[in-house]
GROMACS .gro file of C-alpha atoms in nm:
model
  193
    1UNK     CA    1   3.897   2.570   6.121
    2UNK     CA    2   4.035   2.218   6.171
    3UNK     CA    3   4.382   2.148   6.309
    4UNK     CA    4   4.564   1.821   6.248
    5UNK     CA    5   4.891   1.712   6.403
    6UNK     CA    6   5.185   1.683   6.167
    7UNK     CA    7   5.370   1.362   6.252
    8UNK     CA    8   5.656   1.443   6.015
    9UNK     CA    9   5.857   1.680   6.234
   10UNK     CA   10   6.210   1.781   6.146
   11UNK     CA   11   6.464   1.529   6.023
   12UNK     CA   12   6.732   1.702   6.228
   13UNK     CA   13   6.565   1.624   6.563
   14UNK     CA   14   6.628   1.315   6.776
   15UNK     CA   15   6.260   1.234   6.833
   16UNK     CA   16   5.986   1.183   6.572
   17UNK     CA   17   5.712   1.447   6.519
   18UNK     CA   18   5.929   1.717   6.685
   19UNK     CA   19   6.012   2.036   6.497
   20UNK     CA   20   6.234   2.201   6.761
   21UNK     CA   21   6.362   1.981   7.040
   22UNK     CA   22   6.621   2.009   7.313
   23UNK     CA   23   6.948   2.172   7.222
   24UNK     CA   24   7.176   1.868   7.233
   25UNK     CA   25   7.464   2.035   7.048
   26UNK     CA   26   7.550   2.313   7.296
   27UNK     CA   27   7.578   2.204   7.661
   28UNK     CA   28   7.599   2.570   7.771
   29UNK     CA   29   7.278   2.676   7.598
   30UNK     CA   30   6.958   2.791   7.774
   31UNK     CA   31   6.738   2.521   7.615
   32UNK     CA   32   6.903   2.191   7.712
   33UNK     CA   33   6.643   2.063   7.965
   34UNK     CA   34   6.313   2.161   7.802
   35UNK     CA   35   6.161   2.391   7.542
   36UNK     CA   36   5.814   2.540   7.510
   37UNK     CA   37   5.642   2.729   7.232
   38UNK     CA   38   5.564   3.095   7.267
   39UNK     CA   39   5.457   3.206   6.921
   40UNK     CA   40   5.520   3.148   6.551
   41UNK     CA   41   5.506   3.448   6.321
   42UNK     CA   42   5.408   3.381   5.962
   43UNK     CA   43   5.607   3.522   5.671
   44UNK     CA   44   5.439   3.841   5.554
   45UNK     CA   45   5.094   3.680   5.545
   46UNK     CA   46   4.896   3.977   5.678
   47UNK     CA   47   4.971   4.341   5.759
   48UNK     CA   48   4.942   4.251   6.128
   49UNK     CA   49   5.205   3.975   6.132
   50UNK     CA   50   5.531   4.034   5.950
   51UNK     CA   51   5.853   3.836   5.944
   52UNK     CA   52   6.163   3.956   5.763
   53UNK     CA   53   6.269   3.786   5.439
   54UNK     CA   54   5.977   3.547   5.403
   55UNK     CA   55   6.083   3.315   5.685
   56UNK     CA   56   5.886   3.190   5.984
   57UNK     CA   57   6.005   3.311   6.325
   58UNK     CA   58   5.941   3.094   6.630
   59UNK     CA   59   5.974   3.261   6.970
   60UNK     CA   60   6.015   2.996   7.237
   61UNK     CA   61   6.132   2.949   7.594
   62UNK     CA   62   6.380   2.704   7.734
   63UNK     CA   63   6.531   2.588   8.060
   64UNK     CA   64   6.861   2.432   8.162
   65UNK     CA   65   6.954   2.171   8.419
   66UNK     CA   66   7.054   2.455   8.654
   67UNK     CA   67   6.899   2.411   8.999
   68UNK     CA   68   6.712   2.690   9.178
   69UNK     CA   69   6.560   2.685   9.526
   70UNK     CA   70   6.191   2.590   9.529
   71UNK     CA   71   6.134   2.839   9.812
   72UNK     CA   72   6.209   3.123   9.566
   73UNK     CA   73   5.879   3.051   9.388
   74UNK     CA   74   5.652   3.029   9.695
   75UNK     CA   75   5.463   3.288   9.899
   76UNK     CA   76   5.557   3.085  10.208
   77UNK     CA   77   5.921   2.973  10.170
   78UNK     CA   78   5.896   2.769  10.493
   79UNK     CA   79   5.649   2.531  10.320
   80UNK     CA   80   5.942   2.331  10.176
   81UNK     CA   81   6.280   2.221  10.313
   82UNK     CA   82   6.550   2.489  10.283
   83UNK     CA   83   6.758   2.276  10.046
   84UNK     CA   84   6.472   2.174   9.809
   85UNK     CA   85   6.568   2.255   9.449
   86UNK     CA   86   6.412   2.229   9.105
   87UNK     CA   87   6.578   2.207   8.763
   88UNK     CA   88   6.482   2.396   8.451
   89UNK     CA   89   6.284   2.685   8.601
   90UNK     CA   90   6.533   2.959   8.513
   91UNK     CA   91   6.358   3.013   8.178
   92UNK     CA   92   6.495   3.228   7.898
   93UNK     CA   93   6.354   3.328   7.559
   94UNK     CA   94   6.500   3.227   7.222
   95UNK     CA   95   6.412   3.255   6.855
   96UNK     CA   96   6.438   3.006   6.569
   97UNK     CA   97   6.388   3.051   6.194
   98UNK     CA   98   6.237   2.827   5.927
   99UNK     CA   99   6.163   2.852   5.556
  100UNK     CA  100   5.907   2.570   5.554
  101UNK     CA  101   5.759   2.574   5.907
  102UNK     CA  102   5.890   2.220   5.978
  103UNK     CA  103   6.268   2.243   6.001
  104UNK     CA  104   6.393   2.508   6.244
  105UNK     CA  105   6.734   2.660   6.311
  106UNK     CA  106   6.815   2.841   6.632
  107UNK     CA  107   6.932   3.202   6.612
  108UNK     CA  108   7.192   3.272   6.879
  109UNK     CA  109   7.112   3.579   7.089
  110UNK     CA  110   7.348   3.814   7.274
  111UNK     CA  111   7.314   3.637   7.611
  112UNK     CA  112   7.608   3.401   7.685
  113UNK     CA  113   7.355   3.114   7.687
  114UNK     CA  114   7.234   3.203   7.336
  115UNK     CA  115   6.903   3.345   7.458
  116UNK     CA  116   6.756   3.667   7.319
  117UNK     CA  117   6.608   3.754   7.662
  118UNK     CA  118   6.710   3.645   8.011
  119UNK     CA  119   6.580   3.705   8.364
  120UNK     CA  120   6.711   4.034   8.502
  121UNK     CA  121   6.987   3.977   8.758
  122UNK     CA  122   7.173   4.277   8.906
  123UNK     CA  123   7.483   4.067   8.970
  124UNK     CA  124   7.513   3.963   8.603
  125UNK     CA  125   7.786   4.179   8.443
  126UNK     CA  126   7.609   4.147   8.105
  127UNK     CA  127   7.306   4.331   8.249
  128UNK     CA  128   7.478   4.624   8.424
  129UNK     CA  129   7.363   4.859   8.146
  130UNK     CA  130   6.997   4.793   8.243
  131UNK     CA  131   7.029   4.938   8.594
  132UNK     CA  132   6.901   5.274   8.714
  133UNK     CA  133   7.258   5.341   8.828
  134UNK     CA  134   7.369   5.314   8.463
  135UNK     CA  135   7.096   5.559   8.359
  136UNK     CA  136   6.851   5.306   8.210
  137UNK     CA  137   6.526   5.495   8.144
  138UNK     CA  138   6.162   5.410   8.076
  139UNK     CA  139   5.957   5.550   7.785
  140UNK     CA  140   5.864   5.857   7.993
  141UNK     CA  141   6.238   5.922   8.055
  142UNK     CA  142   6.218   5.832   8.427
  143UNK     CA  143   6.488   5.608   8.573
  144UNK     CA  144   6.375   5.248   8.550
  145UNK     CA  145   6.391   5.036   8.866
  146UNK     CA  146   6.378   4.669   8.761
  147UNK     CA  147   6.295   4.383   8.996
  148UNK     CA  148   6.524   4.084   8.973
  149UNK     CA  149   6.352   3.791   8.804
  150UNK     CA  150   6.358   3.414   8.841
  151UNK     CA  151   6.246   3.351   8.484
  152UNK     CA  152   6.109   3.502   8.164
  153UNK     CA  153   5.891   3.287   7.940
  154UNK     CA  154   5.582   3.249   7.724
  155UNK     CA  155   5.687   3.512   7.469
  156UNK     CA  156   5.425   3.682   7.250
  157UNK     CA  157   5.513   3.933   6.977
  158UNK     CA  158   5.281   4.193   6.829
  159UNK     CA  159   5.337   4.458   6.565
  160UNK     CA  160   5.321   4.798   6.732
  161UNK     CA  161   5.232   5.084   6.500
  162UNK     CA  162   5.377   5.420   6.597
  163UNK     CA  163   5.301   5.704   6.357
  164UNK     CA  164   5.438   5.619   6.013
  165UNK     CA  165   5.643   5.317   6.122
  166UNK     CA  166   5.586   4.983   6.286
  167UNK     CA  167   5.798   4.783   6.526
  168UNK     CA  168   5.764   4.454   6.707
  169UNK     CA  169   5.687   4.450   7.080
  170UNK     CA  170   5.749   4.138   7.288
  171UNK     CA  171   5.545   4.053   7.595
  172UNK     CA  172   5.674   3.792   7.839
  173UNK     CA  173   5.563   3.656   8.175
  174UNK     CA  174   5.819   3.692   8.449
  175UNK     CA  175   5.841   3.612   8.820
  176UNK     CA  176   6.008   3.838   9.076
  177UNK     CA  177   6.296   3.693   9.276
  178UNK     CA  178   6.188   3.720   9.642
  179UNK     CA  179   6.523   3.588   9.768
  180UNK     CA  180   6.698   3.891   9.617
  181UNK     CA  181   6.433   4.140   9.732
  182UNK     CA  182   6.191   4.122   9.440
  183UNK     CA  183   5.816   4.167   9.425
  184UNK     CA  184   5.690   3.969   9.722
  185UNK     CA  185   5.660   3.623   9.568
  186UNK     CA  186   5.370   3.694   9.337
  187UNK     CA  187   5.368   3.679   8.962
  188UNK     CA  188   5.406   4.010   8.789
  189UNK     CA  189   5.191   4.116   8.496
  190UNK     CA  190   5.349   4.059   8.155
  191UNK     CA  191   5.654   4.275   8.097
  192UNK     CA  192   5.691   4.449   7.761
  193UNK     CA  193   6.034   4.477   7.597
   0.00000   0.00000   0.00000
């Protein structure tokens, strides 16, 4: 197997050899500061990887110019000044579609930023339905207690076969928000949605 870089890229992007760049059209979007590839699913090429309608699906992550406190990401928050901030770390997941694998179009998700998945935040009114107080339950029907997250990124999708049917399962890496009482400042194992 030999890989070669395609220098063509998409004609709709600002920079050469780029297929999906920064979202320069929507200032409010989740992918205005940087984007990173998660996974590309091929159109119906094998039984294990399926995409609807013969199009490629690209799951990617993006960050904005929103600032978050550096101390939120450290085991020892006193290791940096209290006011130290970083831009672009509040990652969200998005999806783009392509018919040729070169030119990509973003698919706007339900999140107000256009993402299909965002870090869980109890104070976000769009996420109230996901709380244990709202009756959100896990697969075993127990009430689900979610930690607040600083980011979700690096999406991977697999086809999950259950009985006669199949569905897609997405795995992401997330990081608990220690400032809001999350998981102690350590990375959590991949979350499945």
